[in-house]
């Protein structure tokens, strides 16, 4: 399957490497406005054709195009690719607005082309394992989830930290809980790029219809890199640390309350302190799985796990969070009809 990549900055080369290595794809074209980046890509892949004008990819015989450009350009490039009859894999987030995201997803459906969003964590073996654990009922009723995704950099010049880092955790939550939040609130601060008003630290709270509360902390301005999610259930608790080994640990800890008590003296809570057990994960590179899934969906016509409409769901939560961030942290609805109103 002939593949072209538009955008050879930070993430584009990683995608190009995977498509060059997997047997179901052939990396044919790369495009970037920076001639130095193109020269670097030609050094890595001498057989690949390079251009500063991505229209050449649209006129070529590539079947699919990978878009790894700034978020503000996603909509225009994706729509041009779809109009040219090309399948598209678009880096997260899908677009800079719900309206643009919907246009892309709808165009893909109308033209019967694959639209897939690069929510890489949906293809992460650890996240897949967490989804299975939750579905099995081992954790019991999910009470709340706390996520921390922080480090020093990489500062983005055109989007804030919510649009850069939070899509990872939002896509994970949608995937493992199999439900969408009803409301979201956000607060944060802009320090390093204060003149641009670009927040480099933010705290998001997502409220799900089932009662699950999810708190997300994202930051480009933190001394220690942390990638950790804690899930607290009525039976057990789980910690997923993406930069640790083991990545998943399940804790047989909790609090049990007797259903009836006639007096205050009879009211007791039973604290459970059982063992902690590592949960084995068979590791493969998530980006490799994502790229293979993309080519498989094109070949078979199956809908991607992170299709365009999943991308729309993530963008509507981001847009609501952005609105909350600018209005003092008030709760905002996450349903499309609430966004449109």
Coordinates of C-alpha atoms in Angstrom, one line a residue:
X1 CA 0.0 0.0 0.0
X2 CA 1.6 3.3 -1.1
X3 CA 1.8 5.9 1.7
X4 CA 2.7 9.5 1.7
X5 CA 3.6 11.6 4.8
X6 CA 2.8 15.3 5.1
X7 CA 4.8 16.9 8.0
X8 CA 8.3 15.8 8.9
X9 CA 8.8 17.7 12.1
X10 CA 8.7 15.8 15.5
X11 CA 6.2 13.0 14.9
X12 CA 6.1 12.6 11.2
X13 CA 9.5 10.9 11.0
X14 CA 8.3 8.3 13.6
X15 CA 5.3 7.5 11.4
X16 CA 7.4 7.4 8.3
X17 CA 9.8 4.9 10.0
X18 CA 6.9 2.6 10.9
X19 CA 5.3 2.7 7.4
X20 CA 8.7 2.1 5.9
X21 CA 9.2 -1.0 8.0
X22 CA 5.8 -2.7 8.0
X23 CA 5.3 -5.3 5.2
X24 CA 1.8 -4.0 4.3
X25 CA 3.0 -0.5 3.3
X26 CA 5.4 1.2 1.0
X27 CA 6.6 4.7 2.0
X28 CA 6.6 6.6 -1.3
X29 CA 6.4 10.4 -0.6
X30 CA 7.2 12.9 2.1
X31 CA 6.3 16.5 2.2
X32 CA 7.4 19.4 4.4
X33 CA 7.8 23.2 4.0
X34 CA 11.3 23.0 5.5
X35 CA 13.9 21.9 2.9
X36 CA 16.3 20.8 5.7
X37 CA 13.8 18.4 7.1
X38 CA 13.2 17.0 3.6
X39 CA 16.9 16.5 3.1
X40 CA 17.1 14.6 6.3
X41 CA 14.3 12.3 5.3
X42 CA 16.0 11.7 1.9
X43 CA 19.1 10.6 3.8
X44 CA 17.1 8.1 5.8
X45 CA 15.0 6.9 2.8
X46 CA 16.8 7.6 -0.5
X47 CA 14.0 5.8 -2.5
X48 CA 11.3 8.3 -1.2
X49 CA 10.2 11.3 -3.3
X50 CA 10.3 14.6 -1.4
X51 CA 8.4 17.8 -2.0
X52 CA 7.5 21.1 -0.3
X53 CA 4.2 21.1 -2.2
X54 CA 1.8 18.5 -0.8
X55 CA -0.4 18.9 -3.9
X56 CA 2.1 16.6 -5.6
X57 CA 1.0 13.8 -3.2
X58 CA -2.6 14.5 -4.0
X59 CA -1.8 14.0 -7.7
X60 CA 0.3 10.9 -7.1
X61 CA -0.7 7.3 -6.9
X62 CA -0.4 7.0 -3.2
X63 CA -3.5 5.4 -1.6
X64 CA -3.2 6.9 1.8
X65 CA -1.7 10.1 3.3
X66 CA -0.5 10.6 6.9
X67 CA -0.9 14.2 8.2
X68 CA 1.5 15.2 11.0
X69 CA 1.3 19.0 10.7
X70 CA 0.3 21.7 13.1
X71 CA -3.3 21.3 14.4
X72 CA -4.5 24.5 12.7
X73 CA -3.7 23.0 9.3
X74 CA -5.3 19.6 9.8
X75 CA -8.7 20.5 8.4
X76 CA -7.6 22.0 5.1
X77 CA -5.1 19.3 4.4
X78 CA -7.4 16.5 5.4
X79 CA -10.3 17.8 3.3
X80 CA -8.0 18.2 0.3
X81 CA -6.7 14.6 0.7
X82 CA -10.3 13.2 0.9
X83 CA -11.4 15.2 -2.1
X84 CA -8.5 13.6 -4.0
X85 CA -9.7 10.1 -3.0
X86 CA -7.0 9.4 -0.4
X87 CA -7.4 7.6 2.9
X88 CA -6.1 9.7 5.8
X89 CA -4.4 9.1 9.2
X90 CA -4.4 12.4 11.0
X91 CA -2.3 13.1 14.1
X92 CA -4.2 14.1 17.3
X93 CA -6.2 16.1 17.8
X94 CA -8.3 15.6 14.6
X95 CA -9.0 19.3 14.1
X96 CA -8.9 22.7 15.9
X97 CA -12.7 22.8 16.3
X98 CA -15.7 20.5 16.5
X99 CA -17.1 22.0 13.3
X100 CA -14.0 21.1 11.3
X101 CA -13.7 17.7 12.9
X102 CA -17.3 16.8 12.0
X103 CA -16.6 17.9 8.4
X104 CA -13.6 15.6 8.1
X105 CA -15.4 12.6 9.6
X106 CA -18.5 13.2 7.5
X107 CA -16.5 13.5 4.3
X108 CA -14.8 10.2 5.0
X109 CA -18.1 8.5 5.4
X110 CA -19.6 10.1 2.3
X111 CA -16.6 9.1 0.1
X112 CA -16.2 5.7 1.8
X113 CA -12.6 6.5 2.7
X114 CA -10.8 5.6 5.9
X115 CA -10.4 8.5 8.3
X116 CA -8.3 7.6 11.3
X117 CA -6.9 9.7 14.2
X118 CA -3.5 9.1 15.7
X119 CA -4.8 8.4 19.3
X120 CA -1.8 6.1 19.8
X121 CA -2.7 5.1 23.4
X122 CA -5.8 3.3 22.0
X123 CA -3.2 0.9 20.5
X124 CA -1.0 0.7 23.6
X125 CA -1.0 -2.8 25.0
X126 CA -1.2 -1.5 28.6
X127 CA -4.3 0.5 27.9
X128 CA -5.9 -2.5 26.1
X129 CA -5.2 -4.5 29.2
X130 CA -6.8 -1.9 31.5
X131 CA -9.9 -2.0 29.3
X132 CA -10.1 -5.7 29.7
X133 CA -9.6 -5.6 33.5
X134 CA -12.4 -3.0 33.9
X135 CA -14.7 -4.9 31.6
X136 CA -14.1 -8.1 33.6
X137 CA -15.4 -6.4 36.8
X138 CA -12.2 -7.2 38.8
X139 CA -12.0 -3.6 40.0
X140 CA -15.7 -3.5 40.8
X141 CA -17.6 -0.2 40.3
X142 CA -15.3 2.5 39.1
X143 CA -15.3 5.4 41.6
X144 CA -12.8 7.9 40.2
X145 CA -9.7 8.2 38.0
X146 CA -6.7 10.4 38.4
X147 CA -4.3 11.1 35.6
X148 CA -1.0 13.0 35.6
X149 CA 0.9 13.8 32.3
X150 CA 3.6 16.3 33.0
X151 CA 7.2 17.0 32.0
X152 CA 9.5 20.0 31.1
X153 CA 8.5 20.8 27.5
X154 CA 7.8 20.4 24.6
X155 CA 6.2 23.8 24.4
X156 CA 4.0 24.3 21.3
X157 CA 3.9 27.7 19.6
X158 CA 0.3 27.5 18.5
X159 CA -1.7 25.4 21.0
X160 CA -1.9 25.2 24.7
X161 CA -1.1 22.2 26.9
X162 CA -4.7 21.1 27.0
X163 CA -4.8 20.6 23.2
X164 CA -1.4 19.1 23.2
X165 CA -1.3 16.6 26.1
X166 CA -4.9 16.1 27.2
X167 CA -6.1 14.3 24.0
X168 CA -4.0 11.3 25.2
X169 CA -5.8 11.0 28.5
X170 CA -9.2 11.8 27.1
X171 CA -8.9 9.1 24.4
X172 CA -7.8 6.6 27.1
X173 CA -10.8 7.5 29.2
X174 CA -13.3 7.1 26.3
X175 CA -11.7 3.8 25.4
X176 CA -11.5 2.1 28.9
X177 CA -14.8 3.4 30.2
X178 CA -16.8 3.1 26.9
X179 CA -18.8 6.2 27.7
X180 CA -18.5 10.0 27.2
X181 CA -18.4 12.6 29.9
X182 CA -21.5 14.8 30.5
X183 CA -19.5 17.9 31.6
X184 CA -16.0 19.1 31.8
X185 CA -14.3 22.0 33.7
X186 CA -10.8 23.3 33.5
X187 CA -8.5 25.8 35.1
X188 CA -4.8 26.5 34.6
X189 CA -2.1 29.1 34.0
X190 CA 0.0 30.6 31.2
X191 CA 3.5 31.4 32.4
X192 CA 6.2 30.8 29.9
X193 CA 4.2 32.0 26.9
X194 CA 2.1 34.5 28.8
X195 CA 2.0 37.1 26.0
X196 CA 0.4 34.5 23.7
X197 CA -2.1 33.4 26.4
X198 CA -1.0 29.8 25.9
X199 CA -1.6 27.8 29.1
X200 CA 1.3 25.5 30.0
X201 CA -0.4 23.9 33.0
X202 CA -4.0 22.9 33.3
X203 CA -6.3 20.8 35.6
X204 CA -9.4 19.2 34.0
X205 CA -12.3 17.5 35.7
X206 CA -14.6 15.2 33.6
X207 CA -17.9 14.1 35.1
X208 CA -19.4 10.9 33.5
X209 CA -23.1 10.0 33.6
X210 CA -22.2 6.8 35.5
X211 CA -20.9 8.9 38.4
X212 CA -17.2 8.3 37.5
X213 CA -15.1 11.4 38.3
X214 CA -11.9 11.9 36.3
X215 CA -9.2 14.5 37.2
X216 CA -6.4 15.2 34.7
X217 CA -3.3 17.2 35.3
X218 CA -1.3 18.2 32.3
X219 CA 1.8 20.4 32.2
X220 CA 4.8 21.4 30.1
X221 CA 6.3 23.0 33.2
X222 CA 7.2 20.3 35.6
X223 CA 10.6 19.1 36.8
X224 CA 9.8 15.4 36.6
X225 CA 8.3 13.4 33.7
X226 CA 5.2 11.6 35.0
X227 CA 2.8 9.4 33.0
X228 CA 0.6 7.8 35.5
X229 CA -3.1 6.9 35.8
X230 CA -4.8 5.7 39.0
X231 CA -8.1 4.0 38.8
X232 CA -10.0 3.4 42.1
X233 CA -12.8 0.8 42.1
X234 CA -15.1 -0.6 44.8
X235 CA -13.2 -3.9 44.8
X236 CA -9.6 -3.1 43.8
X237 CA -7.4 -0.3 42.6
X238 CA -5.1 -0.1 39.6
X239 CA -2.1 2.1 38.8
X240 CA -0.8 2.4 35.2
X241 CA 2.7 4.0 35.0
X242 CA 3.7 4.3 31.3
X243 CA 7.4 4.9 32.1
X244 CA 7.7 2.2 34.8
X245 CA 8.2 -1.6 34.8
X246 CA 5.7 -3.2 35.4
X247 CA 3.4 -0.7 33.7
X248 CA 0.3 -2.0 35.5
X249 CA -0.1 -2.9 39.2
X250 CA -3.4 -4.0 40.7
X251 CA -3.9 -3.3 44.4
X252 CA -6.3 -5.5 46.4
X253 CA -7.2 -2.5 48.6
X254 CA -10.4 -0.9 49.5
X255 CA -13.0 0.1 52.1
X256 CA -16.1 -2.0 52.9
X257 CA -19.1 -0.5 54.8
X258 CA -21.6 -2.7 56.5
X259 CA -25.1 -2.1 54.9
X260 CA -27.0 -1.5 58.2
X261 CA -26.2 0.0 61.6
X262 CA -28.7 0.9 64.3
X263 CA -26.4 3.1 66.4
X264 CA -23.3 5.3 65.8
X265 CA -21.2 2.8 67.8
X266 CA -22.2 0.0 65.3
X267 CA -21.1 2.1 62.3
X268 CA -17.8 0.7 61.2
X269 CA -15.7 0.7 58.0
X270 CA -13.6 -2.3 57.1
X271 CA -10.3 -1.5 55.5
X272 CA -8.8 -4.1 53.2
X273 CA -5.1 -4.2 52.7
X274 CA -4.5 -7.1 50.3
X275 CA -1.5 -7.8 48.1
X276 CA -0.3 -5.7 45.1
X277 CA 0.1 -7.7 41.9
X278 CA 1.8 -6.7 38.7
X279 CA -0.4 -7.3 35.6
X280 CA 1.6 -8.8 32.8
X281 CA 1.5 -6.9 29.5
X282 CA 3.0 -8.3 26.3
X283 CA 4.7 -5.2 24.9
X284 CA 4.7 -4.0 21.3
X285 CA 5.3 -0.5 20.0
X286 CA 1.9 1.2 20.0
X287 CA 2.7 3.3 17.0
X288 CA 3.5 0.1 15.0
X289 CA 0.2 -1.4 16.0
X290 CA -1.6 1.9 15.0
X291 CA 0.1 2.0 11.5
X292 CA -0.6 -1.7 10.9
X293 CA -4.3 -1.2 11.9
X294 CA -4.5 1.8 9.4
X295 CA -3.4 -0.3 6.5
X296 CA -5.5 -3.2 7.6
X297 CA -8.6 -1.0 7.7
X298 CA -7.9 0.3 4.2
X299 CA -7.5 -3.3 2.9
X300 CA -10.6 -4.7 4.6
X301 CA -12.9 -1.7 4.9
X302 CA -13.3 -2.1 8.6
X303 CA -13.9 1.0 10.7
X304 CA -10.7 2.0 12.7
X305 CA -10.8 1.9 16.5
X306 CA -9.9 5.6 16.5
X307 CA -12.0 6.6 13.5
X308 CA -13.0 10.2 12.7
X309 CA -16.0 10.1 15.0
X310 CA -13.8 9.1 17.9
X311 CA -11.7 12.1 17.0
X312 CA -14.8 14.3 17.0
X313 CA -15.7 13.1 20.5
X314 CA -12.2 14.1 21.8
X315 CA -12.3 17.5 20.1
X316 CA -15.7 18.3 21.6
X317 CA -14.3 17.6 25.1
X318 CA -11.2 19.8 24.3
X319 CA -13.4 22.6 23.0
X320 CA -15.6 22.5 26.1
X321 CA -12.5 22.4 28.3
X322 CA -11.0 25.4 26.5
X323 CA -14.3 27.3 27.0
X324 CA -14.2 26.5 30.7
X325 CA -10.5 27.4 30.9
X326 CA -11.4 30.9 29.7
X327 CA -14.5 31.5 31.8
X328 CA -13.1 30.8 35.3
X329 CA -13.5 27.0 35.4
X330 CA -17.3 26.7 35.0
X331 CA -18.7 23.4 34.0
X332 CA -19.3 23.0 30.3
X333 CA -21.5 20.4 28.6
X334 CA -19.7 17.9 26.3
X335 CA -22.6 16.8 24.1
X336 CA -22.5 18.1 20.5
X337 CA -25.8 19.9 20.9
X338 CA -24.5 21.7 23.9
X339 CA -21.3 22.7 22.0
X340 CA -23.3 23.9 19.0
X341 CA -25.6 26.0 21.1

